[in-house]
Short mmCIF file of C-alpha atoms in Angstrom, two decimals:
data_model
loop_
_atom_site.label_atom_id
_atom_site.label_comp_id
_atom_site.label_asym_id
_atom_site.label_seq_id
_atom_site.Cartn_x
_atom_site.Cartn_y
_atom_site.Cartn_z
CA MET I 836 93.72 119.04 57.31
CA LYS I 837 97.01 117.72 58.54
CA GLN I 838 95.33 115.31 61.32
CA GLN I 839 92.87 113.93 58.77
CA ASP I 840 95.89 112.83 56.89
CA GLU I 841 96.97 110.64 59.73
CA LEU I 842 93.59 109.25 60.07
CA ASP I 843 92.76 105.39 58.59
CA PRO I 844 89.97 106.75 56.04
CA GLN I 845 88.35 103.41 55.72
CA LEU I 846 88.10 103.65 59.39
CA GLN I 847 87.02 107.21 58.88
CA ALA I 848 84.38 106.52 56.88
CA LYS I 849 82.88 103.68 59.49
CA LEU I 850 82.75 106.22 62.44
CA LYS I 851 80.96 108.65 60.00
CA PRO I 852 77.84 108.04 61.26
CA LEU I 853 78.85 108.87 64.81
CA LEU I 854 80.19 112.59 63.28
CA LYS I 855 76.66 113.74 62.61
CA THR I 856 75.72 116.24 65.24
CA HIS I 857 72.28 116.36 66.70
CA PRO I 858 70.70 119.69 67.67
CA ARG I 859 70.72 119.89 71.36
CA ASP I 860 67.28 120.84 72.81
CA ALA I 861 67.48 124.24 74.01
CA ALA I 862 64.81 123.68 76.80
CA SER I 863 66.88 120.84 78.13
CA ALA I 864 70.02 122.61 77.65
CA ASN I 865 68.30 125.68 79.59
CA LEU I 866 67.12 123.58 82.46
CA GLY I 867 70.69 121.96 82.77
CA ARG I 868 72.51 125.51 83.11
CA THR I 869 69.89 126.80 85.18
CA ARG I 870 70.72 123.30 87.76
CA PHE I 871 74.26 123.71 87.44
CA LEU I 872 74.31 127.50 88.25
CA ALA I 873 72.12 126.54 91.32
CA GLU I 874 74.27 124.05 92.18
CA ALA I 875 77.24 126.12 92.22
CA HIS I 876 75.74 128.89 94.00
CA GLY I 877 74.69 126.20 96.78
CA LEU I 878 78.22 125.01 96.90
CA ALA I 879 79.71 128.27 96.82
CA VAL I 880 80.50 129.35 100.73
CA THR I 881 81.68 132.47 101.60
CA ILE I 882 85.00 132.39 103.77
CA PRO I 883 84.17 133.99 107.38
CA GLY I 884 85.82 136.48 108.40
CA GLN I 885 87.26 134.26 111.69
CA LYS I 886 88.12 131.76 108.76
CA ARG I 887 90.13 133.89 106.90
CA LEU I 888 91.69 135.47 110.20
CA THR I 889 92.79 131.80 111.01
CA GLU I 890 93.44 130.29 107.18
CA TRP I 891 97.43 130.90 107.73
CA LYS I 892 97.19 128.16 110.32
CA ASP I 893 95.98 125.78 107.53
CA LYS I 894 98.98 126.85 105.21
CA PHE I 895 101.23 126.61 108.29
CA LYS I 896 100.20 122.99 108.86
CA TYR I 897 100.43 122.14 105.11
CA LEU I 898 104.05 122.64 105.45
CA PHE I 899 104.29 119.86 107.75
CA ARG I 900 101.79 117.66 106.09
CA ARG I 901 103.43 114.23 105.05
CA LYS I 902 103.35 113.28 101.49
CA GLU I 903 102.91 109.81 100.35
CA ASN I 904 105.94 109.94 98.21
CA ALA I 905 108.78 110.93 100.57
CA PRO I 906 107.48 110.22 104.38
CA MET I 907 110.47 109.55 105.89
CA PHE I 908 112.02 112.65 104.74
CA SER I 909 108.96 114.62 105.59
CA THR I 910 109.51 113.29 109.07
CA LEU I 911 112.98 114.32 109.26
CA ILE I 912 112.46 117.55 107.78
CA SER I 913 109.99 118.44 110.46
CA ALA I 914 112.06 116.99 113.15
CA PHE I 915 114.83 118.85 112.20
CA LEU I 916 112.78 122.33 112.11
CA ILE I 917 111.09 121.75 115.23
CA LEU I 918 114.48 120.90 116.89
CA ALA I 919 116.44 124.02 115.42
CA THR I 920 113.73 125.93 116.45
CA LEU I 921 113.87 124.96 120.29
CA LEU I 922 117.48 124.54 120.57
CA GLY I 923 118.06 127.52 118.32
CA GLY I 924 115.61 129.79 120.46
CA SER I 925 116.75 128.49 123.93
CA GLY I 926 120.27 129.06 122.92
CA ILE I 927 119.65 132.73 122.33
CA THR I 928 117.68 132.93 125.85
CA VAL I 929 120.57 131.49 127.55
CA ALA I 930 123.16 133.73 125.86
CA ALA I 931 120.98 136.82 126.83
CA ALA I 932 120.62 135.64 130.32
CA GLN I 933 124.59 135.47 131.07
CA THR I 934 124.10 139.09 131.62
CA SER I 935 121.44 139.18 133.72
CA GLN I 936 121.39 140.31 137.23
CA PRO I 937 119.30 138.92 140.06
CA GLY I 938 115.93 139.84 140.30
CA SER I 939 115.50 140.06 136.42
CA VAL I 940 113.48 137.26 134.42
CA LEU I 941 116.24 135.86 132.70
CA TYR I 942 118.26 135.28 135.79
CA PRO I 943 116.86 131.71 137.05
CA VAL I 944 117.80 130.73 133.24
CA LYS I 945 121.28 131.77 133.86
CA ILE I 946 121.53 130.00 137.02
CA PHE I 947 119.54 126.81 135.32
CA SER I 948 122.31 126.95 132.61
CA GLU I 949 124.95 127.48 135.18
CA ASP I 950 124.04 124.09 137.05
CA ALA I 951 123.04 122.21 133.77
CA TYR I 952 127.02 123.19 132.44
CA TYR I 953 128.21 122.09 135.45
CA GLN I 954 126.79 118.56 135.36
CA LEU I 955 127.66 118.28 131.88
CA THR I 956 130.97 119.04 132.35
CA ALA I 957 133.74 115.85 133.22
CA GLY I 958 136.53 116.21 135.28
CA ASP I 959 137.19 117.27 139.25
CA GLN I 960 139.77 120.26 137.68
CA ASN I 961 137.14 121.72 135.25
CA HIS I 962 134.68 121.40 138.09
CA PHE I 963 136.72 123.23 140.34
CA ASP I 964 137.05 126.02 137.77
CA LEU I 965 133.58 126.29 137.47
CA ALA I 966 132.61 126.28 140.84
CA MET I 967 135.66 129.27 141.59
CA ASP I 968 134.20 131.38 138.30
CA TYR I 969 130.51 130.64 139.28
CA ALA I 970 131.65 132.05 143.14
CA GLU I 971 133.20 135.14 141.48
CA ARG I 972 129.84 135.50 139.75
CA ARG I 973 127.91 135.73 142.93
CA MET I 974 130.50 137.68 144.57
CA ALA I 975 130.20 140.34 141.51
CA GLU I 976 126.31 140.42 141.66
CA PHE I 977 126.10 140.87 145.36
CA GLN I 978 128.70 143.84 145.09
CA ASN I 979 126.43 145.19 142.17
CA MET I 980 123.71 145.10 144.23
CA LEU I 981 125.08 146.74 146.94
CA GLU I 982 126.52 149.50 145.09
CA ASN I 983 122.88 149.72 143.32
CA GLY I 984 121.07 150.12 146.91
CA GLN I 985 119.46 146.90 146.66
CA ILE I 986 119.78 143.90 149.34
CA PRO I 987 120.86 140.78 147.71
CA PRO I 988 118.80 138.09 148.30
CA GLU I 989 119.74 135.41 150.71
CA ALA I 990 119.92 132.79 147.64
CA ILE I 991 123.04 134.44 146.03
CA GLN I 992 124.84 134.15 149.85
CA ALA I 993 123.94 130.89 149.79
CA ARG I 994 125.13 129.56 146.36
CA LEU I 995 128.16 131.80 146.89
CA GLN I 996 129.04 129.62 149.95
CA THR I 997 128.16 126.18 148.15
CA HIS I 998 130.53 127.02 145.34
CA LEU I 999 133.50 127.75 147.43
CA GLN I 1000 132.42 124.71 149.49
CA THR I 1001 132.46 122.71 146.20
CA ALA I 1002 135.76 124.19 145.44
CA LEU I 1003 137.17 123.44 148.52
CA GLU I 1004 136.27 119.69 148.63
CA LEU I 1005 137.23 119.48 144.56
CA SER I 1006 140.53 120.68 145.93
CA ILE I 1007 141.48 118.17 148.72
CA LYS I 1008 140.34 115.15 146.29
CA ASP I 1009 143.30 114.51 144.29
CA PRO I 1010 146.62 114.19 147.19
CA ALA I 1011 148.82 115.58 143.93
CA ASP I 1012 146.60 118.67 143.36
CA GLN I 1013 146.25 119.28 146.81
CA GLU I 1014 148.52 122.16 147.67
CA ARG I 1015 148.15 124.06 144.31
CA LEU I 1016 144.51 124.00 144.08
CA LEU I 1017 144.19 125.13 147.95
CA GLU I 1018 146.69 127.82 147.19
CA GLN I 1019 144.25 128.99 144.16
CA ILE I 1020 141.22 129.38 146.49
CA ARG I 1021 143.11 131.05 149.11
CA GLN I 1022 144.81 133.51 146.51
CA ARG I 1023 141.66 134.16 144.69
CA LEU I 1024 139.50 134.60 147.84
CA GLN I 1025 141.85 136.98 148.92
CA GLU I 1026 142.01 138.89 145.52
CA GLN I 1027 138.23 139.48 145.81
CA LEU I 1028 138.19 140.70 149.11
CA GLN I 1029 140.80 143.12 148.67
CA THR I 1030 138.72 144.39 145.44
CA LYS I 1031 135.19 143.85 146.69
CA LEU I 1032 133.05 144.63 149.74
CA GLN I 1033 135.52 147.27 150.67
CA GLN I 1034 133.36 150.02 150.65
CA THR I 1035 130.77 150.51 153.68
CA ILE I 1036 127.20 150.74 153.04
CA PRO I 1037 124.64 153.13 154.26
CA ASP I 1038 121.98 151.07 154.30
CA PRO I 1039 122.41 148.94 157.86
CA ALA I 1040 120.92 145.69 156.16
CA GLY I 1041 123.22 146.05 153.20
CA GLU I 1042 126.39 147.02 155.52
CA ALA I 1043 125.11 144.23 157.73
CA LEU I 1044 124.91 141.63 155.12
CA ARG I 1045 128.29 142.89 153.87
CA LEU I 1046 129.97 142.16 156.85
CA GLN I 1047 128.78 138.96 156.63
CA VAL I 1048 129.93 137.78 153.36
CA ARG I 1049 133.21 139.46 154.04
CA ASP I 1050 133.42 137.25 157.34
CA MET I 1051 132.37 134.22 155.50
CA LEU I 1052 135.20 134.91 152.73
CA GLN I 1053 137.55 134.89 155.67
CA THR I 1054 136.43 131.64 157.19
CA GLN I 1055 136.75 130.14 153.64
CA ILE I 1056 140.04 131.40 153.63
CA GLY I 1057 141.13 130.34 157.02
CA TRP I 1058 139.32 126.68 155.98
CA ALA I 1059 142.04 127.04 152.97
CA ASP I 1060 144.79 127.94 154.93
CA ASP I 1061 144.21 125.55 157.55
CA ALA I 1062 143.92 122.75 154.97
CA LEU I 1063 146.94 124.15 153.17
CA GLU I 1064 148.97 123.61 156.28
CA HIS I 1065 147.91 119.97 156.59
CA VAL I 1066 148.71 119.36 153.28
CA THR I 1067 152.46 120.79 153.83
CA GLN I 1068 152.77 118.79 156.75
CA LEU I 1069 151.40 115.90 154.87
CA ARG I 1070 153.91 116.56 152.02
CA LEU I 1071 156.93 116.71 155.00
CA GLN I 1072 155.52 113.35 156.53
CA THR I 1073 155.97 111.57 153.25
CA GLN I 1074 159.36 113.04 152.46
CA ASN I 1075 160.58 112.15 155.99
CA GLN I 1076 158.89 108.40 155.53
CA GLN I 1077 160.73 108.06 152.15
CA GLN I 1078 164.10 108.97 153.58
CA ILE I 1079 163.77 106.45 156.59
CA GLN I 1080 162.66 104.01 153.89
CA THR I 1081 165.83 104.46 152.27
CA ALA I 1082 167.81 104.91 155.22
CA GLN I 1083 166.46 101.46 156.81
CA PRO I 1084 167.84 99.29 154.20
CA GLU I 1085 171.65 100.67 155.01
CA GLU I 1086 171.15 99.92 158.55
CA ALA I 1087 169.92 96.37 158.01
CA GLN I 1088 173.28 95.81 156.17
CA GLY I 1089 175.24 96.22 159.60
CA SER I 1090 172.75 94.09 161.71
CA SER I 1091 170.55 91.15 161.48
CA ASN I 1092 167.67 90.45 159.17
CA ASN I 1093 165.52 90.83 162.35
CA GLY I 1094 166.71 94.30 162.00
CA SER I 1095 165.58 95.45 158.68
CA GLN I 1096 162.42 93.64 159.38
CA SER I 1097 161.51 95.72 162.60
CA GLY I 1098 162.64 98.67 160.41
CA GLN I 1099 159.37 99.09 158.52
CA PRO I 1100 156.72 99.05 161.25
CA GLN I 1101 155.15 101.97 159.65
CA VAL I 1102 154.10 100.00 156.40
CA ASN I 1103 152.46 97.02 158.32
CA GLN I 1104 150.61 99.79 160.53
CA TYR I 1105 148.89 101.16 157.44
CA GLY I 1106 148.90 98.14 155.57
CA ASN I 1107 150.28 99.95 152.74
CA SER I 1108 153.77 101.24 151.95
CA GLU I 1109 152.68 105.12 151.37
CA LEU I 1110 150.94 106.60 154.48
CA THR I 1111 147.22 107.67 153.40
CA PRO I 1112 146.87 111.32 153.01
CA THR I 1113 143.17 111.06 155.13
CA LEU I 1114 145.06 109.04 157.91
CA LEU I 1115 147.91 111.73 157.87
CA ALA I 1116 146.05 114.43 158.18
CA THR I 1117 143.63 113.20 160.85
CA ALA I 1118 146.98 112.31 163.01
CA THR I 1119 148.69 114.70 165.12
CA PRO I 1120 151.10 116.71 163.01
CA THR I 1121 153.50 117.16 165.97
CA GLY I 1122 153.31 113.53 167.32
CA THR I 1123 153.78 112.03 164.27
CA GLN I 1124 156.49 114.59 162.56
CA TYR I 1125 158.32 113.84 165.69
CA GLN I 1126 157.92 110.28 165.44
CA TYR I 1127 159.82 109.83 161.89
CA GLN I 1128 162.11 112.93 162.98
CA ASN I 1129 163.57 110.91 166.00
CA GLY I 1130 165.33 107.68 164.01
CA SER I 1131 166.12 105.93 167.28
CA GLY I 1132 162.69 107.05 168.67
CA ASN I 1133 161.17 105.60 165.78
CA GLU I 1134 162.19 102.10 166.32
CA GLY I 1135 161.53 102.48 170.08
CA SER I 1136 158.13 104.19 169.80
CA SER I 1137 156.76 102.00 166.99
CA GLY I 1138 159.03 99.25 167.34
CA SER I 1139 157.69 98.12 171.07
CA GLY I 1140 153.94 98.00 170.14
CA GLN I 1141 154.03 97.40 166.49
CA GLY I 1142 157.45 95.69 166.07
CA GLY I 1143 155.70 92.40 166.98
CA SER I 1144 153.13 92.54 164.58
CA GLY I 1145 155.66 94.17 162.20
CA SER I 1146 158.08 91.68 162.54
CA GLY I 1147 155.05 89.08 162.01
CA GLN I 1148 153.91 90.52 159.13
CA GLY I 1149 156.95 91.59 157.43
CA LYS I 1150 157.50 88.85 155.27
CA MET V 425 80.68 132.17 89.43
CA ASP V 426 81.12 134.59 86.39
CA ALA V 427 84.01 131.88 85.56
CA LEU V 428 81.85 128.91 86.21
CA THR V 429 79.27 130.17 84.18
CA ALA V 430 81.93 130.97 81.34
CA ILE V 431 83.29 127.29 81.38
CA TYR V 432 79.57 125.81 81.20
CA ASP V 433 78.76 127.67 78.62
CA THR V 434 82.04 126.98 76.44
CA LEU V 435 82.23 123.42 77.05
CA SER V 436 79.10 121.91 78.07
CA PRO V 437 77.95 121.89 74.59
CA ALA V 438 80.96 119.81 73.19
CA ILE V 439 80.42 117.35 76.34
CA TYR V 440 76.62 117.25 75.23
CA SER V 441 77.87 116.00 71.66
CA TYR V 442 80.69 113.68 72.96
CA SER V 443 78.20 112.01 75.04
CA ARG V 444 75.50 112.05 72.25
CA ARG V 445 78.05 110.06 70.11
CA LEU V 446 78.42 107.70 72.56
CA LEU V 447 75.22 107.33 74.33
CA GLY V 448 72.82 107.58 71.32
CA SER V 449 70.33 109.23 73.75
CA ALA V 450 69.62 113.10 74.27
CA SER V 451 68.36 112.16 77.85
CA LEU V 452 71.28 110.69 78.49
CA SER V 453 73.58 113.03 76.89
CA GLU V 454 72.14 115.66 78.96
CA GLU V 455 72.20 113.46 82.37
CA CYS V 456 75.87 112.89 81.48
CA VAL V 457 76.42 116.98 80.84
CA ALA V 458 74.71 117.90 84.18
CA GLU V 459 76.65 114.60 86.37
CA THR V 460 80.11 115.67 84.43
CA PHE V 461 79.77 119.51 85.84
CA SER V 462 78.13 118.48 88.72
CA ARG V 463 80.98 116.28 89.72
CA PHE V 464 83.75 119.43 88.65
CA LEU V 465 82.21 121.69 90.98
CA HIS V 466 82.33 118.92 93.97
CA THR V 467 86.02 118.84 92.89
CA LEU V 468 86.19 122.34 93.18
CA LYS V 469 84.78 122.52 96.22
CA LYS V 470 87.48 120.07 97.48
CA GLY V 471 90.26 122.38 96.59
CA LEU V 472 91.31 119.98 94.02
CA GLY V 473 90.66 120.40 90.15
CA PRO V 474 92.74 121.21 87.26
CA THR V 475 95.63 124.04 86.92
CA GLN V 476 95.60 123.48 83.06
CA HIS V 477 94.05 121.25 80.29
CA LEU V 478 90.30 122.30 81.68
CA ARG V 479 88.98 120.85 78.45
CA ALA V 480 90.79 117.71 78.51
CA TYR V 481 89.80 117.70 82.52
CA ILE V 482 86.07 117.56 81.81
CA TYR V 483 86.09 115.25 78.87
CA ARG V 484 88.02 112.58 80.88
CA ILE V 485 85.16 112.99 83.68
CA ALA V 486 82.60 112.45 81.04
CA HIS V 487 84.39 109.84 79.51
CA ASN V 488 84.47 108.05 82.68
CA TRP V 489 80.99 108.64 83.29
CA VAL V 490 79.71 107.04 80.08
CA THR V 491 82.22 103.84 80.63
CA ASP V 492 80.58 103.53 84.12
CA TYR V 493 76.99 104.06 82.49
CA TYR V 494 77.96 100.98 80.29
CA ARG V 495 79.53 98.96 83.00
CA ARG V 496 76.22 99.15 84.72
CA ASN V 497 73.74 98.59 81.55
CA GLN V 498 74.55 96.89 78.30
CA PRO V 499 74.49 99.25 75.61
CA ASP V 500 71.75 97.41 73.78
CA GLN V 501 69.21 99.52 75.15
CA PRO V 502 66.71 101.04 72.37
CA GLY V 503 66.19 104.79 73.91
CA ASP V 504 65.82 106.89 70.99
CA GLU V 505 68.28 105.18 68.65
CA ALA V 506 65.29 103.97 66.54
CA LEU V 507 64.50 106.94 65.30
CA GLU V 508 67.91 108.01 64.65
CA LEU V 509 68.31 104.70 62.68
CA ILE V 510 65.32 105.57 60.45
CA GLU V 511 67.08 109.02 60.32
CA ASP V 512 70.23 107.25 59.14
CA HIS V 513 68.31 105.12 56.38
CA ALA V 514 66.45 108.29 55.24
CA ASP V 515 69.84 109.86 54.70
CA ASN V 516 71.93 106.72 53.36
CA PRO V 517 69.22 104.89 51.50
CA GLY V 518 70.91 101.31 50.53
CA SER V 519 73.72 101.58 52.64
CA ALA V 520 72.76 99.51 55.50
CA GLU V 521 74.96 96.83 54.37
CA GLN V 522 77.79 98.47 53.76
CA ASN V 523 78.00 100.98 56.97
CA PRO V 524 77.45 99.87 60.35
CA SER V 525 75.05 101.12 62.16
CA LYS V 526 75.49 103.86 64.80
CA GLU V 527 74.45 100.74 67.64
CA GLU V 528 77.35 98.52 65.97
CA ILE V 529 80.02 101.32 66.20
CA ARG V 530 79.40 102.13 69.69
CA PHE V 531 79.13 98.52 70.19
CA VAL V 532 82.92 98.10 68.96
CA LEU V 533 84.11 100.99 70.75
CA VAL V 534 82.62 99.91 74.12
CA ASN V 535 84.67 97.16 73.75
CA LEU V 536 87.86 98.37 72.89
CA PRO V 537 90.23 98.69 76.03
CA GLU V 538 89.65 101.72 78.10
CA GLN V 539 92.86 103.91 76.68
CA GLN V 540 92.34 102.90 72.74
CA ARG V 541 88.52 103.98 73.15
CA GLN V 542 89.52 107.02 74.05
CA VAL V 543 92.15 107.55 71.78
CA ILE V 544 89.98 106.79 68.68
CA ILE V 545 86.94 109.00 70.02
CA LEU V 546 89.28 112.15 70.56
CA ARG V 547 91.27 111.62 67.27
CA TYR V 548 88.42 110.63 65.06
CA LEU V 549 85.05 111.96 66.45
CA GLU V 550 86.45 115.12 68.58
CA GLY V 551 89.29 116.19 66.44
CA TRP V 552 91.91 116.26 68.70
CA ASP V 553 95.58 116.39 68.07
CA PHE V 554 97.97 114.38 69.29
CA GLY V 555 99.36 116.85 71.92
CA GLU V 556 96.27 117.47 73.63
CA ILE V 557 95.31 113.53 73.88
CA ALA V 558 98.90 113.33 75.54
CA SER V 559 98.22 115.69 77.99
CA SER V 560 94.93 114.50 78.58
CA LEU V 561 95.72 111.14 79.49
CA GLY V 562 98.94 112.05 81.02
CA LYS V 563 101.04 110.38 78.61
CA SER V 564 103.69 110.89 75.74
CA VAL V 565 102.51 111.39 71.83
CA ASN V 566 104.66 108.54 70.62
CA ALA V 567 102.70 106.40 73.33
CA ILE V 568 99.21 107.92 72.23
CA LYS V 569 100.40 107.04 68.68
CA VAL V 570 101.11 103.70 69.33
CA ILE V 571 97.94 103.29 71.00
CA GLN V 572 95.90 104.39 68.14
CA HIS V 573 97.47 101.96 66.10
CA ARG V 574 96.30 98.76 67.68
CA ALA V 575 92.80 100.87 68.32
CA VAL V 576 92.90 101.26 64.58
CA ARG V 577 94.16 97.82 63.88
CA ALA V 578 91.72 96.20 66.18
CA MET V 579 88.83 98.27 64.72
CA ARG V 580 89.52 97.19 61.10
CA LYS V 581 89.32 94.14 62.17
CA GLN V 582 86.01 94.28 63.96
CA PHE V 583 84.58 96.00 60.99
CA SER V 584 85.99 93.36 58.66
CA ILE V 585 88.40 96.05 56.76
CA LYS V 586 90.91 94.56 54.59
CA ASP V 587 94.50 95.56 54.33
CA GLU V 588 95.56 97.46 51.36
#
């Protein structure tokens, strides 16, 4: 035999006594076999039906079992799978909710996602765009429900009003963009009014709501118009002030130094070289405009009451 | 259950012979066989156990039992060794000085390092090849050859076998 050739013959001879086999006692062998089979029967447990049905859970748990050799890897994989499931699943739900209408199960998800997206978005311009988009969505939902013979819930109307109010507040936040944004609000609301809420609703309750929303939109348009008018006046006031400021140094060259100081009463009045929009917007447009347009009156009206302080604070 | 019966019927005689060679006692060998297969059953119940090399796995359990036995008890217990010695002398009269007794051989084996003892027993007494032993011990064939070489050198020294 090949392996016998590799064995040390002298050592093999020494170990020879142990190679001698001893016959096994048949009774002891049978007794041992019987005991083994009895123990095997005792340990063999039939898997109950419930266990068979829930055995998949154990296998699922096994997937997330942390192994000794790579505990961090197992943790990361577990976290990734959980996040992917949650985010992926919720993402699908939110996407499906975007076409939902009031009254459906997914509509609250749509509203929640809108609010969350608004909160996560940065910048006044982006907030303004979102508020206008959401207002148009509410308008469309309102219109659809009326056309389908349903009474829109009050919450839609309230949210529509909130969106429009937010857009109006954002539009006057930045003086540089006030005019453009207010004009945008006015145009879009007029488009909504022209395309929606035109048909009379047979249901008296629905008709009442339609008229109510129409009135609300018209009110919002009116506010936008008023604000636009104020902003226009503000722009004109600013332009006039700049013209006055550029004209006064020329007058001062032909008069004394006191004349140049008394030519800047408005600057001292507001503590700034440029009038703040808020102050001007609250001022009486015609009165303010009149003072600026009247060059001699400018000196007379403001110079008399404010010239002293102006001369005192001018330099 | 049929599979377990087949495993027992196939391997228990070999485990008995293996333990009998190492323990020298019929009753201890039966105890070793019973305990070996009992441990095997409990391992299976826990959902563990070997997926391959079943014979090597069972031998390993038996070997561990024998090792534990020698840790707990000194190997000079008489048991039924006295009868065997009488048999040996009857088989080989006048060879007592040349050949060590079974107890002496076991003493040398027991005092070998764990892996060397296993390799010598499986190679010289059980007739396994290097591949089987390597699988059983989870080592390479070359590693087993090195272990065997050291074990043979140690045993030759113990038996006062001079190098040729």
